[in-house]
mmCIF file of C-alpha atoms in Angstrom:
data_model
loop_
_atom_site.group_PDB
_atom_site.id
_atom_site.type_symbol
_atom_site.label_atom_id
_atom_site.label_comp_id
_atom_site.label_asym_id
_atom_site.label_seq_id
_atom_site.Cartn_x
_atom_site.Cartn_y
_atom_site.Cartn_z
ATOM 1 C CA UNK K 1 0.000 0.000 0.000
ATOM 2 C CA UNK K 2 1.199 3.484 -0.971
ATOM 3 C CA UNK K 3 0.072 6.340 0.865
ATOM 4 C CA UNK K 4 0.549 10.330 0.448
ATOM 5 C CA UNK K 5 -1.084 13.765 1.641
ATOM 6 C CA UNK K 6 -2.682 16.359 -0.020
ATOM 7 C CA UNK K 7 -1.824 19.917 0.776
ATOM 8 C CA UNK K 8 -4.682 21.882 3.271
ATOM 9 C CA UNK K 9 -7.166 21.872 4.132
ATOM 10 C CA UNK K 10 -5.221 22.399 7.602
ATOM 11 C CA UNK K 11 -1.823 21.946 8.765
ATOM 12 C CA UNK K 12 -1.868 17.585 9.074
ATOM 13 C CA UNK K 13 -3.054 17.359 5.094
ATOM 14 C CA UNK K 14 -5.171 15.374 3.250
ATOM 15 C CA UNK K 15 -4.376 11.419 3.335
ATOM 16 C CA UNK K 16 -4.623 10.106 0.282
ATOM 17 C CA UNK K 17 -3.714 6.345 -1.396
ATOM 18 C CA UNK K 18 -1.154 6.211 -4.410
ATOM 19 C CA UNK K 19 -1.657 3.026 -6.741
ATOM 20 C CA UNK K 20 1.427 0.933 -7.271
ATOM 21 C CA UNK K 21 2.200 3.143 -10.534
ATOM 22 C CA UNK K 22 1.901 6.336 -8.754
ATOM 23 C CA UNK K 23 -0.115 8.023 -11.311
ATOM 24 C CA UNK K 24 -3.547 7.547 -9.565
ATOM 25 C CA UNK K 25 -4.104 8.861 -6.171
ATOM 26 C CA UNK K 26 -7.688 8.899 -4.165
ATOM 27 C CA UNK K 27 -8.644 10.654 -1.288
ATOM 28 C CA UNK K 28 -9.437 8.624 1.742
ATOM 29 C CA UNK K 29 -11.473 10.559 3.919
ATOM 30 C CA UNK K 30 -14.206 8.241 4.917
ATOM 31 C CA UNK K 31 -11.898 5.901 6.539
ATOM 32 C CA UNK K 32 -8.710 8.062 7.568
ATOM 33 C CA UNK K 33 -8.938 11.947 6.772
ATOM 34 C CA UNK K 34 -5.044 12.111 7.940
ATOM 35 C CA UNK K 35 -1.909 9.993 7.944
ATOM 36 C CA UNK K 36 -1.830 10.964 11.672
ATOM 37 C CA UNK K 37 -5.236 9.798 12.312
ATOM 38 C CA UNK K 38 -4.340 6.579 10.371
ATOM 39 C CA UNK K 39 -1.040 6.134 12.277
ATOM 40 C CA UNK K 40 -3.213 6.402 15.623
ATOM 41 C CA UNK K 41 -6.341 4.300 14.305
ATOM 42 C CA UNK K 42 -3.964 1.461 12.534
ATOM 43 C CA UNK K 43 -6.013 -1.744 12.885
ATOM 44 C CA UNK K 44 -9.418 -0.098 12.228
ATOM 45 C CA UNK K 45 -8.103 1.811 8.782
ATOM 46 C CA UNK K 46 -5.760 -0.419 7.608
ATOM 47 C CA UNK K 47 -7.953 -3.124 6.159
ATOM 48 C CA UNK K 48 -10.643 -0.576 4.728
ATOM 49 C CA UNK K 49 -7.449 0.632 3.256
ATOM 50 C CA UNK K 50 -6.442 -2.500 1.811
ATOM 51 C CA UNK K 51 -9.746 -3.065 -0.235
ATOM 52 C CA UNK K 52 -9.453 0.408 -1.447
ATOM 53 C CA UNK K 53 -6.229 0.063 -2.716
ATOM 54 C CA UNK K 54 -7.504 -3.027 -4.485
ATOM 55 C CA UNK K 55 -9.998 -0.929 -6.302
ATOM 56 C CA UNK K 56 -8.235 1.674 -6.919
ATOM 57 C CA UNK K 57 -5.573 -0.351 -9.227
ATOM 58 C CA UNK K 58 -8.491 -1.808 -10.929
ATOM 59 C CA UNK K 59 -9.457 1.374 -12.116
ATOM 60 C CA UNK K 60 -12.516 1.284 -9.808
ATOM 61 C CA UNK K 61 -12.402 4.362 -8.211
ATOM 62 C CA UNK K 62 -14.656 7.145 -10.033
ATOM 63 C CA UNK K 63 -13.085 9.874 -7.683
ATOM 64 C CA UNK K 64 -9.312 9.337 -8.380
ATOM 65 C CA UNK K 65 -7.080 12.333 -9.691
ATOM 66 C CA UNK K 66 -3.257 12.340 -11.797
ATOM 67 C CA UNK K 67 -0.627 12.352 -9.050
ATOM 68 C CA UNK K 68 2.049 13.384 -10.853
ATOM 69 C CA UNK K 69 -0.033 16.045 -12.274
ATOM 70 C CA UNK K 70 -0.720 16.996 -8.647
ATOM 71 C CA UNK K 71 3.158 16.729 -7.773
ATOM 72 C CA UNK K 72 4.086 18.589 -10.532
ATOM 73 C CA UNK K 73 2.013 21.452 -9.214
ATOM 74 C CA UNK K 74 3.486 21.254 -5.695
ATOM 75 C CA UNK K 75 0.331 20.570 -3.850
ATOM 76 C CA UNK K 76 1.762 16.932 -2.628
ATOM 77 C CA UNK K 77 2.761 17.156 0.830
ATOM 78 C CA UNK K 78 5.232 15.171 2.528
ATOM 79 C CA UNK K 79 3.592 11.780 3.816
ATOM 80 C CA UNK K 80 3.672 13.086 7.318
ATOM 81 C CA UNK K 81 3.116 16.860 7.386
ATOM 82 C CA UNK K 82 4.164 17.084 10.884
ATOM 83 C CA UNK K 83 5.488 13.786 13.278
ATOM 84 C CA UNK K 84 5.769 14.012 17.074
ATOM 85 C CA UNK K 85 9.116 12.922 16.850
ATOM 86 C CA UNK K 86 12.149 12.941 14.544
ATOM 87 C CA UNK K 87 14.638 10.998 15.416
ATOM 88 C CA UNK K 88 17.719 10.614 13.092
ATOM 89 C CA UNK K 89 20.612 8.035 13.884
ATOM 90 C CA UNK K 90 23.761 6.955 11.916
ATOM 91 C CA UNK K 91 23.591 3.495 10.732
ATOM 92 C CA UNK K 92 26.189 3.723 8.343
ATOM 93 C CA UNK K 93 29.152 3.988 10.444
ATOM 94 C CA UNK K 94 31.415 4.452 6.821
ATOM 95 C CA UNK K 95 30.033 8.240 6.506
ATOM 96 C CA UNK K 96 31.438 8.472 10.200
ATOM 97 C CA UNK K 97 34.629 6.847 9.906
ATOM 98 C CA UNK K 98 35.328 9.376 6.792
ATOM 99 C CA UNK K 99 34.208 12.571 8.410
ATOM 100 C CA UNK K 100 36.490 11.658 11.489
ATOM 101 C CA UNK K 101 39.055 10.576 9.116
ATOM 102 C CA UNK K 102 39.235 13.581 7.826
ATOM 103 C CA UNK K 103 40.559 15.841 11.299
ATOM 104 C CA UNK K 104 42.620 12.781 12.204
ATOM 105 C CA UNK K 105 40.168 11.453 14.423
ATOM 106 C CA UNK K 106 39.083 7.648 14.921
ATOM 107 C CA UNK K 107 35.382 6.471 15.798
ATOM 108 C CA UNK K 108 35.499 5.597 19.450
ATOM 109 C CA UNK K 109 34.653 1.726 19.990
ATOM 110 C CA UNK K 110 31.170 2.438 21.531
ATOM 111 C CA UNK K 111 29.723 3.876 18.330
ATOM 112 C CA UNK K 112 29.899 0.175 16.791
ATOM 113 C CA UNK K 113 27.440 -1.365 19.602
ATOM 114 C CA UNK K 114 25.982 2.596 20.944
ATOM 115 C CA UNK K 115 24.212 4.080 17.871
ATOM 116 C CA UNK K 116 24.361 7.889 17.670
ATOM 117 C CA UNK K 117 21.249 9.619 17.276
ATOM 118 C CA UNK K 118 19.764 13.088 17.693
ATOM 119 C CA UNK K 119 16.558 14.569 17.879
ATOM 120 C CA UNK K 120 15.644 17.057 15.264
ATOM 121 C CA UNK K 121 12.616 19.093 14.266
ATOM 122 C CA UNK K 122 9.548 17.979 12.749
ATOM 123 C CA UNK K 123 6.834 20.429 12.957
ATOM 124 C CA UNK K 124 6.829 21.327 9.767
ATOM 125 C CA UNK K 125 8.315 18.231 6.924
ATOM 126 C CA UNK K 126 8.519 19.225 3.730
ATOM 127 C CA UNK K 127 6.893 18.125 0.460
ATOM 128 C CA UNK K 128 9.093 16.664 -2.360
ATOM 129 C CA UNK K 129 8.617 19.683 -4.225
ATOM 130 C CA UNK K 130 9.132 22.380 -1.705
ATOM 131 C CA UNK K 131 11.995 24.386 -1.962
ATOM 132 C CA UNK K 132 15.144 24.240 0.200
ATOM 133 C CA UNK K 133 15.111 27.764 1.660
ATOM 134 C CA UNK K 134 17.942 29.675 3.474
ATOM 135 C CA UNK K 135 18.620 33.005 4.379
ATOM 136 C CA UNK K 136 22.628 32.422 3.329
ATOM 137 C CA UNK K 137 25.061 30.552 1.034
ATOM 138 C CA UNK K 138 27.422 30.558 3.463
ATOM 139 C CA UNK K 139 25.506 28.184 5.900
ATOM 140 C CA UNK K 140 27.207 25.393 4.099
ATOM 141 C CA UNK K 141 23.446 23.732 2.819
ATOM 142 C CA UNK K 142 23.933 20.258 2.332
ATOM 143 C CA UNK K 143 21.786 17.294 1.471
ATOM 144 C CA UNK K 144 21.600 14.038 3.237
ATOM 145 C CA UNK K 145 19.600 11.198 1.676
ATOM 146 C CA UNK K 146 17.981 9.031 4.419
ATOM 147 C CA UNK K 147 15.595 5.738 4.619
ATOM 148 C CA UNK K 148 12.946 6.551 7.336
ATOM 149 C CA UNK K 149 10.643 4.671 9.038
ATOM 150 C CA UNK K 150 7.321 5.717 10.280
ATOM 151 C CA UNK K 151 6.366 4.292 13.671
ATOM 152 C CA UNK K 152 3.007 3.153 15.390
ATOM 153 C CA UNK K 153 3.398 2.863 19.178
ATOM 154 C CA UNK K 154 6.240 1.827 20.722
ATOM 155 C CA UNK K 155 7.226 0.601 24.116
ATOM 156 C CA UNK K 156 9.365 1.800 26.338
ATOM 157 C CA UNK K 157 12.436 -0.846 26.353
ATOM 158 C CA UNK K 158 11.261 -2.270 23.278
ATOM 159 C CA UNK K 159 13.576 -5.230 21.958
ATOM 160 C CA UNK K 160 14.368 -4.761 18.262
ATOM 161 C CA UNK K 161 12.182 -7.767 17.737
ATOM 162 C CA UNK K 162 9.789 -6.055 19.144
ATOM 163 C CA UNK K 163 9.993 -2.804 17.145
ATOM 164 C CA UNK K 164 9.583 -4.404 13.766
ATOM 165 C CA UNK K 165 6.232 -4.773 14.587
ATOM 166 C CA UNK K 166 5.632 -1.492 15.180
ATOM 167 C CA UNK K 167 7.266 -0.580 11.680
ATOM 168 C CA UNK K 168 4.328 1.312 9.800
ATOM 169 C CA UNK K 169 5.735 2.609 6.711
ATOM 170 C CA UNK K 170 8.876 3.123 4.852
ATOM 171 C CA UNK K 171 10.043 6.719 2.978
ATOM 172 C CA UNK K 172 12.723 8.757 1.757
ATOM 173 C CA UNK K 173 14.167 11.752 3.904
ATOM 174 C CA UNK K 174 16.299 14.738 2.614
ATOM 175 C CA UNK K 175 17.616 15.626 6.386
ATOM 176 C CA UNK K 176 18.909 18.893 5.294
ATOM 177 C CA UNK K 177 22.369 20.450 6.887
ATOM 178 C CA UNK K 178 23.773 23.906 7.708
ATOM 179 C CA UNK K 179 27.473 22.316 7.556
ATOM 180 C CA UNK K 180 29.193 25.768 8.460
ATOM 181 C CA UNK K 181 26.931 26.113 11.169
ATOM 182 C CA UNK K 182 27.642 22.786 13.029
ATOM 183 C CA UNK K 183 31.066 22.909 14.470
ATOM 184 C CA UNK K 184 30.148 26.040 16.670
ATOM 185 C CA UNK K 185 26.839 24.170 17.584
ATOM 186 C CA UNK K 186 28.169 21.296 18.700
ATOM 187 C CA UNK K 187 31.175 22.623 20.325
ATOM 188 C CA UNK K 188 28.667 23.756 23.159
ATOM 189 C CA UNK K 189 28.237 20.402 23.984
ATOM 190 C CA UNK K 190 24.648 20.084 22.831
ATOM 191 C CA UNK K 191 23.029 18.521 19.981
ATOM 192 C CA UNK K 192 22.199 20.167 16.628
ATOM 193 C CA UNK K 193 19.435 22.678 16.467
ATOM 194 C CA UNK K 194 20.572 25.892 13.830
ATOM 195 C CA UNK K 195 22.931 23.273 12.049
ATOM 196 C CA UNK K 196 19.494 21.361 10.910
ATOM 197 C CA UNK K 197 16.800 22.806 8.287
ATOM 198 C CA UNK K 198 13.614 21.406 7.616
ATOM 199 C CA UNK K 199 13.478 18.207 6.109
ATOM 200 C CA UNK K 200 12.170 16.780 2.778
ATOM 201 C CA UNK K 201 10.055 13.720 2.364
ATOM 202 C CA UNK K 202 9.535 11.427 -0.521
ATOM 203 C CA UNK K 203 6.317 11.617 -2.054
ATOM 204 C CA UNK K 204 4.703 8.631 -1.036
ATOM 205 C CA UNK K 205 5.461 6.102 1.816
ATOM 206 C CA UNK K 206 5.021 2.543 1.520
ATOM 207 C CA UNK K 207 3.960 -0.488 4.243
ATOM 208 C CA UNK K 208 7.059 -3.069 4.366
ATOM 209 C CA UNK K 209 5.301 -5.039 2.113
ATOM 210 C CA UNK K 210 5.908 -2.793 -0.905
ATOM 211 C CA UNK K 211 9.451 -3.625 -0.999
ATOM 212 C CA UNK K 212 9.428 -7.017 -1.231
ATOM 213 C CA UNK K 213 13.059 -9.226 -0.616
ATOM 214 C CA UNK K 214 14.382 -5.740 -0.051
ATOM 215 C CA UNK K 215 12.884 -5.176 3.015
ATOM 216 C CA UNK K 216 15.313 -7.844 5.158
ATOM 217 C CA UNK K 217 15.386 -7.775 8.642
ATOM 218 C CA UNK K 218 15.210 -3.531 9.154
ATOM 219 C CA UNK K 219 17.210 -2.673 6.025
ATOM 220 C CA UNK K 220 16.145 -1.737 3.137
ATOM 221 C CA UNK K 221 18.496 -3.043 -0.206
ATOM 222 C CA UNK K 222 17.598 -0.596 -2.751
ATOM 223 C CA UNK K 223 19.752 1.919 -4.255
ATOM 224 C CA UNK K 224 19.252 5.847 -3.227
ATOM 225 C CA UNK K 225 20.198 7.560 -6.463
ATOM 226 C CA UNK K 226 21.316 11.317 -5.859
ATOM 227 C CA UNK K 227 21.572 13.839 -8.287
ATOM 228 C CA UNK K 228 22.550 17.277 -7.980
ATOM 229 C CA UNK K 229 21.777 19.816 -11.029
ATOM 230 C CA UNK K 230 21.476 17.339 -13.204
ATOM 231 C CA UNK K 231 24.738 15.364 -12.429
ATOM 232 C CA UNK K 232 24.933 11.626 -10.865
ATOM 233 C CA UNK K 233 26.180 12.276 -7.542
ATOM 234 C CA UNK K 234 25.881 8.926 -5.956
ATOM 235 C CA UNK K 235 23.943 5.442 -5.499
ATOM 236 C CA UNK K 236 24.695 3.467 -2.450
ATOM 237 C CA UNK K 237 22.679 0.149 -0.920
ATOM 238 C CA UNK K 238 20.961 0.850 1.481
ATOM 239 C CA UNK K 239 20.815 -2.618 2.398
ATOM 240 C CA UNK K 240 25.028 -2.722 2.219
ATOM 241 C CA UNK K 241 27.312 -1.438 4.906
ATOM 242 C CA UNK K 242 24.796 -0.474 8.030
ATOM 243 C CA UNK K 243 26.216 -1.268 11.118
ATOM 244 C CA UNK K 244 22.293 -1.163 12.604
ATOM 245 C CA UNK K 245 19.102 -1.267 11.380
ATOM 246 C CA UNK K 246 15.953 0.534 11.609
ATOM 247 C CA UNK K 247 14.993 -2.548 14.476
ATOM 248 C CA UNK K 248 17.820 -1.257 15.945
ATOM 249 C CA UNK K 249 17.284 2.620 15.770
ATOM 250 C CA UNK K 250 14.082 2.208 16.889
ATOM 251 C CA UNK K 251 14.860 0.271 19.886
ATOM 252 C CA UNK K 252 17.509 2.569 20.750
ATOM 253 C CA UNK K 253 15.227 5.594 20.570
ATOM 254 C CA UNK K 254 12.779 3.608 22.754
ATOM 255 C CA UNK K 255 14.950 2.657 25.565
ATOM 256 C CA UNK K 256 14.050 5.393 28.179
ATOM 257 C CA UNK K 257 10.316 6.624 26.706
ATOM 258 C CA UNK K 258 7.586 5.240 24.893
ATOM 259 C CA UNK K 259 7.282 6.383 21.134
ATOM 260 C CA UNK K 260 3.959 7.693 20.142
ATOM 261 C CA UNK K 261 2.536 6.851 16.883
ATOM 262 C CA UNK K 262 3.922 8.635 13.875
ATOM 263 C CA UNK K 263 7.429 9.029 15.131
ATOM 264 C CA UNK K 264 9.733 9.016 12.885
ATOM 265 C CA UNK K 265 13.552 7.316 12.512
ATOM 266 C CA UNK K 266 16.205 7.946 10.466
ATOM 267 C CA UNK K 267 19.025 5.840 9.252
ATOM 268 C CA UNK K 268 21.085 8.875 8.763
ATOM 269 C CA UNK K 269 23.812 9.668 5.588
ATOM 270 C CA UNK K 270 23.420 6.057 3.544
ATOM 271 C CA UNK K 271 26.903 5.516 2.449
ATOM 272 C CA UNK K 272 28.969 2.232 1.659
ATOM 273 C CA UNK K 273 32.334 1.213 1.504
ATOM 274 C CA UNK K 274 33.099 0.983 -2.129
ATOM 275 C CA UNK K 275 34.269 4.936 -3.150
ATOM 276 C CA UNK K 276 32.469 3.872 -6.833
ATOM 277 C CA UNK K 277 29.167 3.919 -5.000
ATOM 278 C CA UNK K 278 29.577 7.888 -4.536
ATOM 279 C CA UNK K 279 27.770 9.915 -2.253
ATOM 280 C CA UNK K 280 24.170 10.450 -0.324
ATOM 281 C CA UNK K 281 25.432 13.666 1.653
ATOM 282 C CA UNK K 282 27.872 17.166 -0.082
ATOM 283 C CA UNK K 283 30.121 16.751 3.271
ATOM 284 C CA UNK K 284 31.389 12.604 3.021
ATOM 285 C CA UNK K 285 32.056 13.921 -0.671
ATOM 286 C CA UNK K 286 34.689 16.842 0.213
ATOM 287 C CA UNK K 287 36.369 15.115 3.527
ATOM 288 C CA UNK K 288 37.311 12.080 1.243
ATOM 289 C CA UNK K 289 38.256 15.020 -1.787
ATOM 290 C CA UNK K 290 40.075 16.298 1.613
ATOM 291 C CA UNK K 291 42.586 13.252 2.436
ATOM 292 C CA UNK K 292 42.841 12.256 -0.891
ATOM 293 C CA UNK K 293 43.431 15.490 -2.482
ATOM 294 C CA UNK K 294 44.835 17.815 -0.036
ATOM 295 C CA UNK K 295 41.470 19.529 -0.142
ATOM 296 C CA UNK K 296 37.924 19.759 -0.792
ATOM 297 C CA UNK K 297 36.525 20.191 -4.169
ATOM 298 C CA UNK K 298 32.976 19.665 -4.210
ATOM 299 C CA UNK K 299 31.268 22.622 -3.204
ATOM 300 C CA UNK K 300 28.011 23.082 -1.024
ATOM 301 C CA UNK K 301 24.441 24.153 -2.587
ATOM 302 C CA UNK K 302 24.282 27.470 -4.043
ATOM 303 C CA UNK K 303 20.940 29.496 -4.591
ATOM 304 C CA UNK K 304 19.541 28.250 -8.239
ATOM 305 C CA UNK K 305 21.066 24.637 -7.745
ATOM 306 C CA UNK K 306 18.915 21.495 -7.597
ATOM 307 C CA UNK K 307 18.469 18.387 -5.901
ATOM 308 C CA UNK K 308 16.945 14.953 -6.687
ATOM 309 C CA UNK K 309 16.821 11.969 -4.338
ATOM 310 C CA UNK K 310 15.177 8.670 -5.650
ATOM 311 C CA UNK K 311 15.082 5.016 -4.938
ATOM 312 C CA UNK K 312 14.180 2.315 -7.567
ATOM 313 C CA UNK K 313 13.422 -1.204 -7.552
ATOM 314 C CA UNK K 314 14.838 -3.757 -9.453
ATOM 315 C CA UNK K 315 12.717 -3.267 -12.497
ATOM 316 C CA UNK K 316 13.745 0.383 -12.515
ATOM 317 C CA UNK K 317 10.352 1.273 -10.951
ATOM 318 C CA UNK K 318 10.204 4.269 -8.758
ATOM 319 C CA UNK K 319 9.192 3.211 -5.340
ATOM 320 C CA UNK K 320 8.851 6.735 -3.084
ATOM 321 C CA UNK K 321 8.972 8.974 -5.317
ATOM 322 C CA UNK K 322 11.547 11.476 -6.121
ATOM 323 C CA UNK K 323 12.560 14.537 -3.876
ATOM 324 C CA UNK K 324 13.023 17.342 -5.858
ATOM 325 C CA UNK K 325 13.537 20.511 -4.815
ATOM 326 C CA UNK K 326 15.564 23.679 -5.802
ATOM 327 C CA UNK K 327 17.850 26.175 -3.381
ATOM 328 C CA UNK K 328 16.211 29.593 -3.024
ATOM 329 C CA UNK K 329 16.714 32.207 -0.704
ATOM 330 C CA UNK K 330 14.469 32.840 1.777
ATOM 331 C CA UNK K 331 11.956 35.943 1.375
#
């Protein structure tokens, strides 16, 4: 099942259901007028849900509308308009390992068995087509291409066993960064709050059951294919090189506090091993330009440049969605 919000009528959207193809979408109102409301209302929606998405990839529904035609127009939300949590954490302990790299610094021995994680804000998620707004260049913006999960409830001390189950849905995050803004952050011992924008969902999430083989045990084996104006940036697994999954994350985040349905989790930066696999995030590009090269090349997003974030399956299908979105000052 594939499942997206419509822009308005107030702040939490529209919830609507995507067919498989993503061209069709429906609005579900009479059995979940929000993805929150769905989130909190799971077992009651989720079969009425089913049989709709049945008819709507027959063609059955009378009342469905062109998605893309609605993407295209920006009025596609992100999946979850607002969460009560977003929680990002650093699976990929390669993206780590490089950025300390680069100041001559190793990865202490806890962050193999400890994941990192922060909490970031999620008031306001953007839709795949809303621009990445700053009020400077010289922030240092930066894209990082993420697998999320969306959460039902979640107990406190959950097991990772235990938190698959409470695995929702699956998207696409673009956690945006302030780079130059970070090292002064953190340096107060805190976490990051100016370093962070908002961030940019996928068009459409997906129940675990969408992806198939690819979904294995928390990890998701797709490619995320990153382009920036135009240009192949990168295309790592997903599935390849995480030192913790999703299970993991969540259980993690769970540990001291329930999590309330529609909390999110990040995997953080994807990234693998093999250098050919290139890059989900600007920074991992220019530390590795920085020891290899003497220094950095690549340069961070400029007003006017674009972004595009996309996973496919193995039949070259879109699964999410792509983010797009453009760097514009803001007014």
């Amino acid at each position: 099942m594939k499942l997206a919000s419509l822009k308005g009528p107030t702040r939490d959207g529209t919830l609507l259901l995507v067919n498989s193809g993503l061209t069709r979408a429906v609005n579900t109102d009479g059995i979940a007028p929000t993805m929150q409301y769905l989130l909190e209302h799971w077992e009651e929606s989720h079969a009425k849900l089913l049989d709709a998405a049945e008819s709507l990839e027959c063609g059955n529904e009378r009342h469905a509308f062109d998605f893309q035609a609605a993407l295209a127009q920006g009025a596609i939300d992100a999946p979850l308009p607002r969460a009560y949590e977003w929680l990002d954490g650093s699976a990929y302990l390669t993206h780590v390992e490089r950025v300390r790299r680069a100041r001559n610094d190793k990865v202490p021995e806890s962050y193999y068995t400890d994941p990192l994680m922060y909490q970031g804000g999620a008031g306001s998620m953007m839709g795949a087509r809303d621009p990445i707004r700053a009020k400077s260049e010289d922030w240092g913006i930066d894209l990082e291409g993420e697998v999320v999960a969306i959460t039902g409830d979640v107990a406190m001390g959950a097991t990772p066993a235990e938190a698959s189950a409470a695995v929702r849905l699956i998207t696409l995050v673009n956690d945006v960064s302030f780079r130059k803004l970070i090292p002064a952050e953190l340096a107060k011992g805190f976490g990051f709050v100016n370093g962070k924008g908002a961030n940019a969902l996928a068009p459409v999430a997906v129940t675990p059951d969408e992806l198939g083989q690819a979904w294995d045990a928390g990890k998701v084996s797709y490619r995320l294919v990153t382009h920036i104006n135009g240009k192949w940036f990168g295309n790592p697994n997903a599935g390849d090189d995480a030192t913790f999954s999703l299970f993991d994350l969540i259980a993690h985040a769970a540990r001291t506090r329930e999590l309330k349905a529609g909390t999110m989790i990040g995997t953080g930066t994807i990234s693998n091993k093999d250098p050919a696999t290139g890059y989900a995030c600007i920074m991992e590009a220019r530390v590795v330009e920085q020891v290899e090269q003497g220094e950095p090349k690549t340069p961070f997003l400029k007003y006017g440049d674009t972004v595009k974030i996309e996973m496919f399956d193995h039949q070259g299908d879109t699964i999410f969605g792509a983010i797009e979105q453009k760097v514009v000052p803001y007014p």
